[in-house]
Coordinates of C-alpha atoms in Angstrom, one line a residue:
Chain A
M1458 CA -2.7 -6.2 33.6
K1459 CA -3.6 -9.8 32.8
A1460 CA -7.1 -8.9 31.6
L1461 CA -5.7 -7.2 28.5
D1462 CA -4.4 -10.7 27.4
L1463 CA -7.9 -12.0 27.2
T1464 CA -9.8 -12.1 23.9
L1465 CA -12.6 -9.6 23.3
A1466 CA -15.2 -12.3 24.0
E1467 CA -13.5 -13.4 27.2
A1468 CA -13.2 -9.8 28.4
A1469 CA -16.9 -9.1 27.6
D1470 CA -17.9 -12.3 29.4
G1471 CA -15.7 -11.5 32.4
L1472 CA -17.3 -8.1 32.6
A1473 CA -20.7 -9.8 32.6
R1474 CA -19.6 -12.0 35.4
G1475 CA -18.3 -9.1 37.4
E1476 CA -14.7 -10.3 37.4
F1477 CA -13.5 -6.8 36.6
T1478 CA -15.1 -3.4 35.7
S1479 CA -15.1 -1.5 32.5
V1480 CA -13.2 1.3 34.2
E1481 CA -10.4 -1.1 35.2
L1482 CA -10.1 -2.5 31.6
T1483 CA -10.3 0.9 30.0
R1484 CA -7.7 2.4 32.4
A1485 CA -5.4 -0.6 31.6
A1486 CA -5.9 -0.1 27.9
I1487 CA -5.1 3.6 28.1
E1488 CA -2.0 2.9 30.2
R1489 CA -0.9 0.3 27.6
A1490 CA -1.6 2.8 24.8
R1491 CA 0.6 5.3 26.5
E1492 CA 3.3 2.8 27.2
L1493 CA 3.4 1.2 23.7
G1494 CA 1.7 3.7 21.5
P1495 CA 4.9 5.8 20.9
T1496 CA 7.1 2.7 20.2
L1497 CA 4.7 1.2 17.7
N1498 CA 3.4 4.6 16.5
C1499 CA 0.0 3.0 16.3
V1500 CA -2.2 5.6 18.1
A1501 CA -3.5 8.6 16.3
R1502 CA -5.6 10.1 19.1
L1503 CA -6.1 8.9 22.7
D1504 CA -9.4 10.1 24.2
A1505 CA -8.6 9.1 27.8
E1506 CA -11.1 11.3 29.6
D1507 CA -14.0 10.5 27.2
A1508 CA -13.2 6.8 27.4
L1509 CA -13.2 6.7 31.2
Q1510 CA -16.6 8.5 31.2
Q1511 CA -18.0 5.9 28.8
A1512 CA -16.6 3.1 31.0
E1513 CA -18.2 4.6 34.1
V1514 CA -21.5 4.7 32.2
A1515 CA -21.1 1.1 31.1
D1516 CA -20.4 0.0 34.7
R1517 CA -23.4 1.9 36.0
E1518 CA -25.6 0.4 33.3
R1519 CA -24.5 -3.1 34.2
K1520 CA -25.2 -2.5 37.9
S1521 CA -28.7 -1.4 36.9
G1522 CA -29.3 -4.7 35.0
K1523 CA -28.3 -3.7 31.4
S1524 CA -26.3 -6.2 29.4
G1525 CA -24.9 -6.2 25.9
P1526 CA -22.4 -8.1 23.8
L1527 CA -19.7 -5.5 24.1
L1528 CA -20.8 -3.6 27.2
G1529 CA -17.8 -2.0 28.7
V1530 CA -15.2 -3.4 26.3
P1531 CA -12.5 -0.9 25.3
L1532 CA -11.9 -0.7 21.5
A1533 CA -10.2 1.8 19.2
H1534 CA -10.6 2.2 15.4
K1535 CA -8.8 3.3 12.3
D1536 CA -8.6 7.1 12.0
L1537 CA -10.9 7.3 9.1
F1538 CA -14.2 6.6 10.9
Y1539 CA -15.9 9.9 11.6
V1540 CA -16.5 10.9 15.2
R1541 CA -18.6 14.0 15.6
G1542 CA -16.5 16.8 17.1
K1543 CA -13.1 15.0 17.0
V1544 CA -10.3 15.4 14.5
V1545 CA -10.3 12.6 12.0
A1546 CA -7.1 13.0 9.9
C1547 CA -7.2 9.8 7.8
G1548 CA -3.5 9.6 8.1
S1549 CA -3.1 12.7 5.9
K1550 CA -1.7 16.2 6.1
I1551 CA -4.7 17.4 4.1
R1552 CA -7.2 16.4 6.7
R1553 CA -5.0 17.2 9.7
D1554 CA -7.7 19.5 11.1
F1555 CA -10.9 17.9 9.8
V1556 CA -13.6 17.7 12.3
P1557 CA -16.7 15.8 11.0
E1558 CA -20.2 16.8 12.0
T1559 CA -21.4 13.2 12.0
T1560 CA -20.3 9.9 13.5
A1561 CA -19.8 6.7 11.4
T1562 CA -22.8 4.3 11.6
V1563 CA -20.5 1.5 12.7
L1564 CA -19.1 3.4 15.6
T1565 CA -22.7 4.4 16.7
R1566 CA -23.6 0.7 16.5
L1567 CA -20.6 -0.3 18.7
A1568 CA -21.5 2.4 21.2
D1569 CA -25.1 1.2 21.3
A1570 CA -23.8 -2.3 22.1
G1571 CA -21.9 -0.8 25.0
A1572 CA -18.4 -0.6 23.6
V1573 CA -15.9 2.0 24.9
N1574 CA -14.0 3.9 22.3
I1575 CA -10.6 4.9 23.7
G1576 CA -9.5 6.8 20.6
S1577 CA -8.4 6.4 17.0
L1578 CA -5.6 4.4 15.5
H1579 CA -2.9 5.3 13.0
M1580 CA -3.2 4.4 9.4
A1581 CA -1.5 4.8 6.0
E1582 CA -2.2 8.2 4.3
F1583 CA -5.7 8.1 3.0
A1584 CA -5.6 4.3 3.3
F1585 CA -3.2 3.9 0.4
S1586 CA -0.6 1.4 1.4
P1587 CA -0.3 -2.3 2.1
T1588 CA 2.6 -1.6 4.5
G1589 CA 1.3 1.2 6.6
Y1590 CA 3.6 3.8 4.9
N1591 CA 3.0 7.3 6.2
E1592 CA 5.4 10.2 5.5
H1593 CA 3.4 12.7 7.5
Y1594 CA 3.1 11.0 10.9
G1595 CA 5.8 8.3 10.6
H1596 CA 5.3 4.6 9.8
A1597 CA 3.5 2.5 12.3
R1598 CA 5.6 -0.5 13.5
N1599 CA 5.2 -4.2 13.8
P1600 CA 4.9 -5.3 17.5
W1601 CA 6.7 -8.5 16.7
D1602 CA 9.8 -6.6 15.5
T1603 CA 9.7 -2.8 15.2
A1604 CA 12.1 -2.8 12.2
H1605 CA 9.3 -4.4 10.2
V1606 CA 6.1 -3.0 8.8
P1607 CA 2.8 -3.8 10.5
G1608 CA 0.9 -4.0 7.2
G1609 CA -1.7 -1.5 6.0
S1610 CA -3.6 0.5 5.5
S1611 CA -5.2 -0.3 8.9
S1612 CA -1.7 -0.4 10.4
G1613 CA -2.6 1.0 13.8
S1614 CA -5.5 -1.5 14.1
G1615 CA -3.3 -4.5 13.5
A1616 CA -0.5 -3.3 15.8
A1617 CA -2.8 -2.2 18.6
V1618 CA -4.8 -5.4 18.7
A1619 CA -1.7 -7.6 18.5
A1620 CA 0.1 -5.6 21.2
R1621 CA -2.9 -6.0 23.6
I1622 CA -3.7 -2.3 23.7
V1623 CA -7.3 -2.9 22.7
Y1624 CA -9.4 -6.1 22.2
G1625 CA -10.6 -5.3 18.7
S1626 CA -10.7 -2.6 16.1
L1627 CA -12.5 -1.7 13.0
G1628 CA -10.6 -1.2 9.8
T1629 CA -11.3 -0.8 6.1
D1630 CA -10.3 -3.0 3.2
T1631 CA -10.1 -1.8 -0.4
G1632 CA -7.3 -4.1 -1.7
G1633 CA -6.2 -5.9 1.5
S1634 CA -6.1 -3.2 4.1
I1635 CA -7.7 -5.4 6.9
R1636 CA -6.0 -8.6 5.8
H1637 CA -2.5 -7.2 5.4
P1638 CA -2.2 -5.9 9.0
A1639 CA -4.0 -9.0 10.3
A1640 CA -1.4 -11.3 8.5
M1641 CA 1.6 -9.2 9.4
C1642 CA 0.7 -8.6 13.1
G1643 CA -0.7 -12.1 13.7
V1644 CA -4.4 -11.2 14.4
T1645 CA -7.6 -12.3 12.8
G1646 CA -9.3 -9.9 10.3
L1647 CA -12.5 -10.1 8.3
K1648 CA -13.2 -8.3 5.0
P1649 CA -16.9 -8.8 4.7
T1650 CA -18.8 -9.1 1.4
V1651 CA -18.9 -5.6 -0.2
T1652 CA -22.1 -3.7 1.1
R1653 CA -22.5 -6.1 4.1
V1654 CA -21.4 -3.4 6.5
S1655 CA -22.4 0.3 6.3
R1656 CA -19.7 2.7 5.1
A1657 CA -21.6 5.8 6.2
G1658 CA -19.1 8.1 7.9
A1659 CA -16.0 6.3 6.7
M1660 CA -13.7 8.4 4.5
P1661 CA -13.9 6.6 1.1
L1662 CA -11.0 5.4 -1.0
S1663 CA -13.1 3.6 -3.6
F1664 CA -16.8 3.2 -3.0
S1665 CA -17.1 0.1 -5.3
L1666 CA -14.4 -1.7 -3.3
D1667 CA -14.3 -0.4 0.2
C1668 CA -15.4 -2.7 3.0
V1669 CA -15.6 -2.1 6.7
G1670 CA -14.6 -5.0 9.0
P1671 CA -13.1 -6.1 12.3
L1672 CA -9.6 -7.0 13.4
A1673 CA -9.4 -8.9 16.6
R1674 CA -7.5 -11.7 18.3
S1675 CA -9.8 -14.5 17.3
A1676 CA -12.6 -15.5 14.9
R1677 CA -15.0 -15.5 17.8
D1678 CA -14.1 -11.9 18.5
C1679 CA -14.7 -10.9 14.9
A1680 CA -18.0 -12.8 14.9
R1681 CA -19.2 -10.8 17.9
L1682 CA -18.2 -7.5 16.3
M1683 CA -19.9 -8.5 13.0
D1684 CA -23.1 -9.3 15.0
V1685 CA -23.1 -5.7 16.0
I1686 CA -22.0 -3.8 12.9
A1687 CA -23.5 -5.7 9.9
G1688 CA -26.7 -4.9 8.2
A1689 CA -28.7 -2.3 6.3
D1690 CA -28.3 1.4 7.1
A1691 CA -30.5 4.3 6.1
A1692 CA -27.4 6.5 6.0
D1693 CA -25.7 4.3 3.4
P1694 CA -28.0 3.4 0.5
T1695 CA -25.4 0.9 -0.8
A1696 CA -25.6 -1.2 2.4
S1697 CA -27.2 -4.5 1.7
N1698 CA -30.7 -5.5 3.0
E1699 CA -29.6 -9.1 3.1
P1700 CA -30.7 -10.6 6.5
V1701 CA -27.8 -10.7 9.0
P1702 CA -27.2 -14.1 10.5
R1703 CA -26.1 -14.7 14.1
H1704 CA -22.4 -15.0 13.4
E1705 CA -21.2 -16.0 16.9
A1706 CA -24.0 -18.5 17.3
A1707 CA -22.8 -20.3 14.2
L1708 CA -19.5 -21.2 15.8
D1709 CA -19.8 -24.8 16.7
G1710 CA -16.3 -26.1 15.9
N1711 CA -17.5 -28.6 13.4
V1712 CA -15.9 -28.5 9.9
R1713 CA -16.4 -32.2 9.2
G1714 CA -17.2 -32.6 5.5
L1715 CA -16.3 -28.9 4.7
R1716 CA -14.8 -28.7 1.2
I1717 CA -11.7 -26.6 1.0
G1718 CA -10.3 -25.5 -2.4
V1719 CA -6.6 -24.7 -2.8
A1720 CA -5.8 -22.5 -5.8
R1721 CA -2.1 -22.9 -6.6
D1722 CA -2.1 -21.2 -10.0
Y1723 CA -1.4 -17.5 -9.7
Y1724 CA -1.7 -17.4 -5.8
Y1725 CA 1.3 -19.6 -5.1
D1726 CA 3.6 -18.0 -7.8
P1727 CA 5.5 -15.7 -5.4
V1728 CA 5.1 -17.8 -2.2
T1729 CA 8.3 -18.4 -0.3
L1730 CA 9.2 -21.8 1.2
D1731 CA 8.7 -20.6 4.8
V1732 CA 5.2 -19.3 4.0
A1733 CA 4.3 -22.4 1.9
H1734 CA 5.3 -24.7 4.8
H1735 CA 2.9 -23.0 7.2
L1736 CA 0.1 -23.0 4.6
Q1737 CA 0.5 -26.8 4.2
E1738 CA 0.4 -27.2 8.0
S1739 CA -2.8 -25.3 8.2
L1740 CA -4.3 -27.5 5.5
A1741 CA -3.2 -30.6 7.4
T1742 CA -5.0 -29.3 10.4
F1743 CA -8.2 -28.9 8.5
R1744 CA -7.9 -32.4 7.1
A1745 CA -7.4 -33.7 10.7
L1746 CA -10.6 -31.9 11.6
G1747 CA -12.5 -33.8 8.9
A1748 CA -12.5 -31.3 6.0
T1749 CA -11.6 -32.3 2.5
V1750 CA -8.9 -30.4 0.6
T1751 CA -8.8 -30.4 -3.2
E1752 CA -6.9 -28.4 -5.8
V1753 CA -8.9 -25.9 -7.9
K1754 CA -8.3 -23.8 -11.0
V1755 CA -8.9 -20.0 -10.9
P1756 CA -9.8 -17.7 -13.8
D1757 CA -7.4 -15.0 -15.0
I1758 CA -6.6 -13.1 -11.8
D1759 CA -4.3 -10.7 -13.7
L1760 CA -7.3 -9.4 -15.5
V1761 CA -9.3 -9.2 -12.2
N1762 CA -6.4 -7.1 -10.7
T1763 CA -6.4 -4.8 -13.8
L1764 CA -10.1 -4.1 -13.5
M1765 CA -9.8 -3.6 -9.7
H1766 CA -7.0 -1.1 -10.4
V1767 CA -9.2 0.9 -12.8
L1768 CA -12.1 1.1 -10.3
M1769 CA -9.9 2.0 -7.4
T1770 CA -7.8 4.6 -9.1
V1771 CA -10.7 6.3 -10.9
E1772 CA -12.8 6.5 -7.8
A1773 CA -9.9 7.6 -5.7
A1774 CA -9.0 10.3 -8.2
T1775 CA -12.6 11.5 -8.2
V1776 CA -12.5 11.8 -4.4
H1777 CA -9.1 13.5 -4.5
R1778 CA -9.3 15.6 -7.7
K1779 CA -9.9 19.0 -5.9
W1780 CA -7.1 18.4 -3.5
L1781 CA -4.8 17.2 -6.3
E1782 CA -5.4 20.6 -7.9
T1783 CA -5.1 22.8 -4.8
R1784 CA -3.0 20.9 -2.3
R1785 CA -0.8 18.8 -4.5
A1786 CA 2.3 19.2 -2.3
D1787 CA 0.5 18.0 0.7
Y1788 CA 0.4 14.4 -0.6
S1789 CA 3.4 12.1 -0.2
L1790 CA 4.7 11.2 -3.6
Q1791 CA 4.0 7.5 -3.1
V1792 CA 0.3 8.1 -2.5
R1793 CA -0.1 10.7 -5.2
S1794 CA 1.5 8.4 -7.7
R1795 CA -1.0 5.7 -6.9
I1796 CA -4.0 8.0 -7.3
E1797 CA -3.0 10.0 -10.4
P1798 CA -3.4 7.3 -13.1
G1799 CA -7.1 7.4 -12.3
L1800 CA -7.2 10.7 -14.1
F1801 CA -6.3 9.1 -17.3
Y1802 CA -8.9 6.3 -17.8
P1803 CA -11.8 7.2 -20.1
G1804 CA -15.3 6.9 -18.7
T1805 CA -15.9 4.0 -21.0
R1806 CA -13.0 2.0 -19.4
Y1807 CA -14.4 2.6 -16.0
V1808 CA -17.9 1.6 -16.9
E1809 CA -16.6 -1.5 -18.6
A1810 CA -14.7 -2.5 -15.5
L1811 CA -17.9 -2.0 -13.4
S1812 CA -20.0 -3.8 -16.0
M1813 CA -17.8 -6.9 -16.2
R1814 CA -17.9 -7.4 -12.4
A1815 CA -21.0 -9.6 -12.2
A1816 CA -19.9 -11.8 -15.1
I1817 CA -16.3 -12.2 -13.8
T1818 CA -17.5 -12.9 -10.3
R1819 CA -20.0 -15.5 -11.6
E1820 CA -17.2 -17.1 -13.6
F1821 CA -14.9 -17.2 -10.5
L1822 CA -17.6 -18.9 -8.4
A1823 CA -18.4 -21.3 -11.2
T1824 CA -14.8 -22.4 -11.6
A1825 CA -12.7 -21.9 -8.5
M1826 CA -15.5 -22.4 -6.1
K1827 CA -17.8 -24.8 -8.1
D1828 CA -17.1 -27.8 -5.9
V1829 CA -15.8 -26.3 -2.7
D1830 CA -17.3 -24.3 0.2
V1831 CA -14.2 -22.1 0.9
L1832 CA -11.0 -21.3 -0.9
H1833 CA -7.7 -21.4 1.1
L1834 CA -5.1 -18.9 -0.1
P1835 CA -1.9 -17.3 1.2
A1836 CA -2.5 -13.9 2.9
I1837 CA 0.8 -12.4 1.9
P1838 CA 3.1 -14.6 -0.1
I1839 CA 6.4 -13.4 1.3
P1840 CA 7.8 -12.8 4.8
V1841 CA 6.8 -9.5 6.4
P1842 CA 9.2 -6.9 5.0
T1843 CA 11.2 -4.4 7.0
I1844 CA 10.3 -0.7 6.8
Q1845 CA 13.6 -0.2 4.9
E1846 CA 12.8 -2.8 2.3
S1847 CA 9.5 -1.2 1.6
T1848 CA 10.5 2.4 1.5
I1849 CA 14.0 2.7 0.1
G1850 CA 15.7 1.2 -3.0
P1851 CA 14.9 -0.3 -6.3
D1852 CA 12.8 -3.2 -4.9
V1853 CA 10.2 -1.0 -3.2
M1854 CA 7.5 -1.2 -5.9
R1855 CA 8.0 -5.0 -6.3
V1856 CA 7.7 -5.6 -2.6
I1857 CA 4.5 -3.4 -2.4
G1858 CA 3.0 -5.2 -5.4
T1859 CA 3.8 -8.6 -4.0
L1860 CA 2.1 -7.8 -0.7
G1861 CA -1.2 -7.3 -2.5
H1862 CA -0.8 -10.2 -4.9
C1863 CA -3.3 -12.5 -3.1
T1864 CA -5.6 -9.8 -1.7
R1865 CA -6.6 -7.1 -4.2
G1866 CA -8.4 -9.1 -6.8
L1867 CA -10.8 -10.4 -4.1
N1868 CA -12.1 -6.8 -3.6
Y1869 CA -13.1 -6.6 -7.3
L1870 CA -15.0 -9.9 -6.8
G1871 CA -16.5 -8.5 -3.6
L1872 CA -16.4 -11.8 -1.8
P1873 CA -16.0 -12.2 1.9
V1874 CA -12.5 -13.1 3.1
I1875 CA -11.1 -13.9 6.6
G1876 CA -7.4 -13.7 7.4
V1877 CA -6.2 -16.2 10.0
P1878 CA -2.8 -16.4 11.8
A1879 CA -1.0 -19.7 11.0
G1880 CA 2.5 -19.5 12.4
F1881 CA 5.8 -17.6 12.3
D1882 CA 8.7 -17.4 9.9
S1883 CA 12.3 -18.0 10.7
K1884 CA 12.6 -14.4 11.9
G1885 CA 9.6 -14.7 14.2
L1886 CA 7.3 -12.6 12.1
P1887 CA 3.7 -13.9 11.6
I1888 CA 2.4 -15.9 8.6
G1889 CA -1.3 -16.2 7.8
F1890 CA -3.8 -17.6 5.3
Q1891 CA -7.0 -16.4 3.8
L1892 CA -10.3 -18.2 3.5
V1893 CA -12.6 -16.9 0.8
G1894 CA -16.4 -17.6 0.8
R1895 CA -19.4 -17.0 -1.4
P1896 CA -21.3 -13.7 -1.1
F1897 CA -22.6 -13.1 2.4
A1898 CA -21.0 -16.3 3.7
E1899 CA -19.2 -14.5 6.6
A1900 CA -20.7 -16.9 9.1
A1901 CA -19.3 -19.9 7.3
L1902 CA -15.8 -18.3 7.2
L1903 CA -15.9 -17.4 10.9
K1904 CA -17.0 -20.9 11.8
T1905 CA -14.2 -22.4 9.7
A1906 CA -11.6 -20.0 11.2
D1907 CA -12.9 -20.6 14.7
A1908 CA -12.7 -24.4 14.3
Y1909 CA -9.0 -24.0 13.3
Q1910 CA -8.4 -21.7 16.3
R1911 CA -9.9 -24.3 18.7
V1912 CA -7.0 -26.7 17.9
T1913 CA -4.2 -24.2 17.3
D1914 CA -2.8 -21.4 19.3
W1915 CA -1.1 -19.1 16.8
H1916 CA -3.7 -16.4 17.4
K1917 CA -2.9 -16.5 21.2
K1918 CA 0.8 -15.7 20.8
K1919 CA 1.7 -12.3 22.3
P1920 CA 4.4 -10.1 20.8
M1921 CA 5.5 -7.9 23.6
Chain B
M513 CA -2.8 9.1 -23.5
E514 CA -6.0 7.7 -24.8
N515 CA -8.9 10.0 -25.8
I516 CA -8.4 12.6 -23.1
P517 CA -7.2 16.1 -24.1
K518 CA -4.8 17.6 -21.5
D519 CA -7.0 20.7 -21.1
L520 CA -9.8 18.5 -19.9
Q521 CA -7.7 17.0 -17.1
N522 CA -7.8 20.2 -15.1
V523 CA -5.2 19.0 -12.7
A524 CA -1.8 20.7 -12.7
M525 CA 0.8 18.0 -13.0
P526 CA 4.5 18.4 -13.9
P527 CA 5.3 16.9 -17.4
D528 CA 7.3 14.0 -16.0
E529 CA 4.6 13.0 -13.6
L530 CA 2.0 13.3 -16.3
E531 CA 4.0 11.0 -18.5
R532 CA 4.4 8.4 -15.7
A533 CA 0.7 8.4 -14.9
V534 CA -0.2 8.1 -18.6
A535 CA 2.4 5.2 -18.9
I536 CA 0.5 3.3 -16.2
A537 CA -2.9 4.1 -17.7
K538 CA -2.2 3.2 -21.3
P539 CA -1.7 -0.5 -21.1
T540 CA -4.4 -0.8 -18.5
N541 CA -6.8 1.0 -20.9
Q542 CA -5.9 -1.4 -23.7
K543 CA -6.3 -4.5 -21.5
V544 CA -9.7 -3.4 -20.2
R545 CA -11.0 -2.5 -23.7
K546 CA -9.8 -5.9 -25.0
A547 CA -11.5 -7.8 -22.2
A548 CA -14.7 -5.7 -22.6
D549 CA -14.8 -6.5 -26.4
A550 CA -14.5 -10.2 -25.6
R551 CA -16.9 -10.4 -22.7
L552 CA -19.5 -7.6 -22.4
R553 CA -23.0 -8.2 -23.7
F554 CA -25.3 -5.3 -24.7
D555 CA -27.4 -5.7 -21.6
D556 CA -24.5 -5.8 -19.1
E557 CA -24.5 -2.7 -17.0
P558 CA -22.9 -1.6 -13.7
A559 CA -26.0 -2.2 -11.5
G560 CA -25.9 -5.8 -12.6
Y561 CA -23.4 -6.5 -9.9
L562 CA -25.7 -5.6 -7.1
D563 CA -28.4 -7.7 -8.6
F564 CA -25.9 -10.6 -8.8
L565 CA -25.1 -10.2 -5.1
K566 CA -28.8 -10.3 -4.2
Q567 CA -29.3 -13.5 -6.2
K568 CA -26.4 -15.1 -4.3

C-alpha cells in the first residue's frame, strides 16, 4: 500500500484529511509486518487484533470530532517497554515469559495522543549490542541487505521503520542504541538529553545513561513524537521538569548563521574514505544553506569512554546480579562478558565516575562547543558490517568497539544527539552523521536535521 | 583485582571468566582513580550532574 511509504507526519495529516482510515493503515502495517517480519527478524510480537481494535476506536473518535497529533497512526516499539498484560522479553531468554503489571509512561502518552501500537520489535539481548546480536531469537537483519546487521540494540526499530512496516518506533540509547540502527538502516533517530524523556516502565540497562527516544523516517516525525513523549513524569523521579518546547513548531528550515563544529580529533580516527566523503558532502550542504562550519578540538574522549564504561557496567551488573548468580547459563556469552566487569569496580571508582560527570561535561561544552551551536560527527565510522563479520572470527571485538567509537561517550556527557541519513556506501548500505547539541537543545537539533532533509532525499530512500 | 575479596563477589564465575573480567576492570580502575585524583574537588558529588543540567 502506497500509504506506508508516507512519513509519520504525512500519514497523520492524511488521516486528519480523511484520505484513508486508521484501520486501513493499521491493516497494511500488519500485512507488511507479516510479509517482511520473518525475513528481517524484526518483530518480537504482533498484536494484530488489539491493533485493529485501537484503529477502530481512533477512526470512531475522529468521526466524532476528536483530533490528535498521532491519532490513528500505527507504530511499534522496542521490546523492553512494558505493556501491562503482554510478554515483554527484552530480547532475552531470562525474561521470555515476563508479563509486567504496568505500562511504560511513554507508551501511555503515545496512546493518549491516539497512536496505534501494533506490537513490539526485536532487539539485542537486554539491549547489549551495537549490532543487534541476539543468540536467543536470532539476529535482526538489515533491510538494505539482509547479510548485514541492522545496528542495535534497537535493531527491530531501525529495520521496521526503514522497511516501511511502521511509521515510527521508540527505542532506547545507552551507548548508541538508537543512533546505531538509525545510521545502519538509513532512518532518523534522536537520543534526547538524559532525563528529558521518562524511563518509567522501560527495562533499565544503566539508569545514569539510558535515554528513551524516537526512530522515524524524518526529523519532522521525530519532532512530532518528542512533542508527545517528552517531559516530567511522576512515575520517574529522574525525569526532568525542564519545560518542553514545541519541537515540531520549531522546524522552519532556516539554518542561516548556524555555527557547526567539526571535531576531527578522535572522532575521525577510524573513519573510512567512503564514510568521510559523505560526511564532507553533508557539511557542504549545510554551508550552502548558510551555516558556517569550523574545526573544533575535543577533550580526552578516551577518558570519557572509560568513565561511561564504569557507569554502564556497574549499573548493569547491579540490575543483573541475581540472574548472574541463578541463571548464568541463560545469558549469551557475549552479553554476560560485557556485564561481568561491572562486578569488579570498587564503589569508590563508580562514585568517582559519577562525580566527574558535571566537570567533564562542562569542559566539553567549554572547549568543543564554545563557539558553535552544534557538533557534526560521524555516526558509525565504518561501513555497516555483515552479520558474519560481527559474530565470528578474531575481528569481532574490534568491529563492535569501532561501531560505538563516536556514540558511547556522548551518553556519559548526557547531551542530546540526532542521527541523520547522509548517503550510501559502495555496497548500497546507509551512511549517517550525528549532530550534538547543548543540554535540552533537542528542538535545535531537530530544526537543523529538518533543514538538511528539506534539500536532500537520503531519508526518503526505500530499501525493499 | 583491586580491593574486592572474592567471597564478597557472591557471583559464581568460572576461574577463567573471573580472570577475564578482572583483566578488563583493572586498567579501568587505575585510569578512573588517576583521573579522579587529578580532577575531583572535595565538594564534587554525583548529584552535581543533575544540578549542572538544570543550570544549562
